[in-house]
Amino acid sequence: PTRRSSDLEPEKFDLSALTKEVVESFSEKIIREGYDISIHADTPVVGVWDKVRIEQALTNLLSNAIKYGDAKPIVITVKEINNFALVAVADHGIGIPGKEKDKIFELFQRGGASEKYKGLGVGLYITDQIVEAHKGKIHVKSREHHGTTFTMELPIK
């Protein structure tokens, strides 16, 4: 179900702190799968968003980076630029073929849809809906076999 901005429960919080909490919640999986994750979120980035929804979006992006990251380093950056909060999740994994890049935010679409990668193809769709409900944008940069970076851009009210 699509969430409209009227469905959000906005509260003031620090996106840098929330991002660190989300990464911490993955610590066992990160260790088990042999990932090195670095977080560049030293400065508080405070805004008014729906914390539960933004946490869900961050969880989806990190899950994808772990799923498709090929056990190579993941870099997460949180910063504020021109009244926008930016969260970039970069992996160095399999990447997304050019023809699939436009479709990955659609429901039930998956990049690298081989049997090796399990999932329904709803995570990025949900993430896109959450970001859109916050009047933000999500961007993807990817090169096949060279990794993918998802950047979530949220207005700071």
XYZ file of C-alpha atoms in Angstrom:
157
model
C 0.000 0.000 0.000
C 1.267 3.430 -0.969
C 1.744 5.843 1.904
C 0.679 9.402 1.354
C 2.422 12.211 3.199
C -0.769 12.531 5.274
C -0.066 9.021 6.635
C 3.326 10.012 8.013
C 3.994 10.535 11.702
C 6.701 13.198 11.633
C 9.050 13.751 14.537
C 12.352 15.524 14.951
C 15.406 13.223 15.016
C 19.043 12.898 13.975
C 19.409 10.944 10.738
C 23.111 10.292 11.438
C 22.247 8.596 14.750
C 19.404 6.579 13.179
C 21.691 5.406 10.360
C 24.251 4.180 12.900
C 21.468 2.340 14.792
C 20.296 0.618 11.603
C 23.845 -0.504 10.779
C 24.256 -1.740 14.362
C 21.071 -3.806 14.011
C 22.754 -5.609 11.093
C 26.011 -6.260 12.981
C 25.599 -10.053 13.213
C 24.733 -10.365 9.517
C 27.615 -8.022 8.589
C 30.087 -10.165 10.540
C 28.611 -13.455 9.314
C 28.779 -12.370 5.661
C 32.245 -10.838 6.009
C 31.422 -7.214 5.252
C 33.465 -4.150 6.099
C 31.075 -1.230 6.534
C 32.257 2.305 7.097
C 29.892 5.053 8.167
C 30.624 8.707 7.512
C 27.984 10.346 9.707
C 29.968 12.377 12.196
C 27.767 15.477 12.075
C 24.171 15.403 13.317
C 21.673 15.849 10.483
C 18.448 16.771 12.239
C 15.115 17.008 10.485
C 11.444 16.210 10.842
C 10.511 12.912 9.218
C 8.605 9.736 10.035
C 11.303 7.883 11.968
C 9.779 4.404 11.544
C 9.451 4.862 7.764
C 12.948 6.323 7.335
C 14.341 3.445 9.390
C 12.527 1.053 7.033
C 14.015 2.811 3.986
C 17.548 2.669 5.461
C 17.056 -1.010 6.322
C 15.994 -1.744 2.735
C 19.004 0.065 1.265
C 21.457 -1.654 3.607
C 19.831 -5.052 2.975
C 20.303 -4.535 -0.756
C 23.928 -3.489 -0.338
C 24.593 -6.642 1.670
C 22.614 -8.859 -0.731
C 24.295 -7.599 -3.913
C 27.566 -6.249 -2.500
C 29.651 -9.353 -3.141
C 31.240 -9.154 0.367
C 33.147 -6.030 -0.704
C 33.266 -2.847 1.426
C 30.090 -0.816 1.901
C 30.312 2.909 2.554
C 27.420 4.853 4.086
C 27.507 8.643 4.117
C 25.079 10.991 5.859
C 25.387 14.728 5.272
C 23.406 17.903 4.881
C 23.575 19.973 1.687
C 21.367 22.961 0.832
C 18.594 22.110 3.326
C 18.530 18.476 2.235
C 19.642 15.454 4.203
C 21.523 12.992 2.016
C 22.127 9.347 2.848
C 24.253 7.449 0.346
C 24.668 3.674 0.597
C 27.455 2.495 -1.717
C 28.450 -1.081 -2.373
C 31.141 -2.438 -4.693
C 29.217 -5.500 -5.795
C 27.532 -6.818 -8.916
C 25.931 -3.547 -9.985
C 22.751 -3.144 -12.002
C 22.667 -3.685 -15.767
C 21.861 -0.412 -17.552
C 18.551 -1.628 -18.989
C 17.311 -2.626 -15.515
C 18.224 0.620 -13.726
C 15.022 2.425 -14.724
C 12.815 -0.419 -13.477
C 14.300 -1.203 -10.056
C 11.911 1.086 -8.157
C 8.889 -0.668 -9.665
C 6.983 -3.241 -7.652
C 8.326 -6.823 -7.959
C 11.357 -5.751 -10.007
C 14.811 -6.974 -9.061
C 18.272 -6.202 -10.327
C 20.438 -9.268 -10.866
C 17.362 -11.486 -10.743
C 19.249 -14.784 -10.863
C 18.331 -17.573 -8.485
C 21.332 -16.657 -6.334
C 19.526 -13.572 -4.995
C 16.342 -14.189 -3.044
C 13.660 -11.566 -2.584
C 10.329 -10.309 -3.840
C 11.487 -7.062 -5.403
C 9.481 -4.844 -3.056
C 12.212 -3.209 -0.921
C 13.238 -0.493 -3.364
C 9.611 0.130 -4.332
C 8.718 0.688 -0.666
C 11.825 2.841 -0.149
C 10.891 4.983 -3.151
C 7.331 5.381 -1.798
C 8.642 6.420 1.635
C 11.052 8.975 0.168
C 8.349 10.325 -2.150
C 5.899 10.691 0.770
C 8.544 12.888 2.456
C 8.757 15.028 -0.731
C 12.264 13.690 -1.296
C 14.060 11.888 -4.099
C 16.080 8.710 -4.441
C 18.841 8.339 -7.011
C 20.796 5.322 -8.174
C 24.215 5.216 -9.786
C 25.475 1.850 -10.870
C 27.901 0.149 -13.204
C 27.593 -3.546 -13.819
C 30.345 -5.406 -11.881
C 31.440 -2.136 -10.207
C 28.785 -1.580 -7.573
C 25.794 0.579 -6.837
C 25.139 3.738 -4.847
C 21.655 4.653 -3.698
C 21.263 8.225 -2.462
C 18.212 9.206 -0.482
C 17.555 12.952 -0.466
C 15.144 14.271 2.173
C 14.119 17.902 2.632
C 14.946 19.329 6.046
C 11.915 21.234 7.271
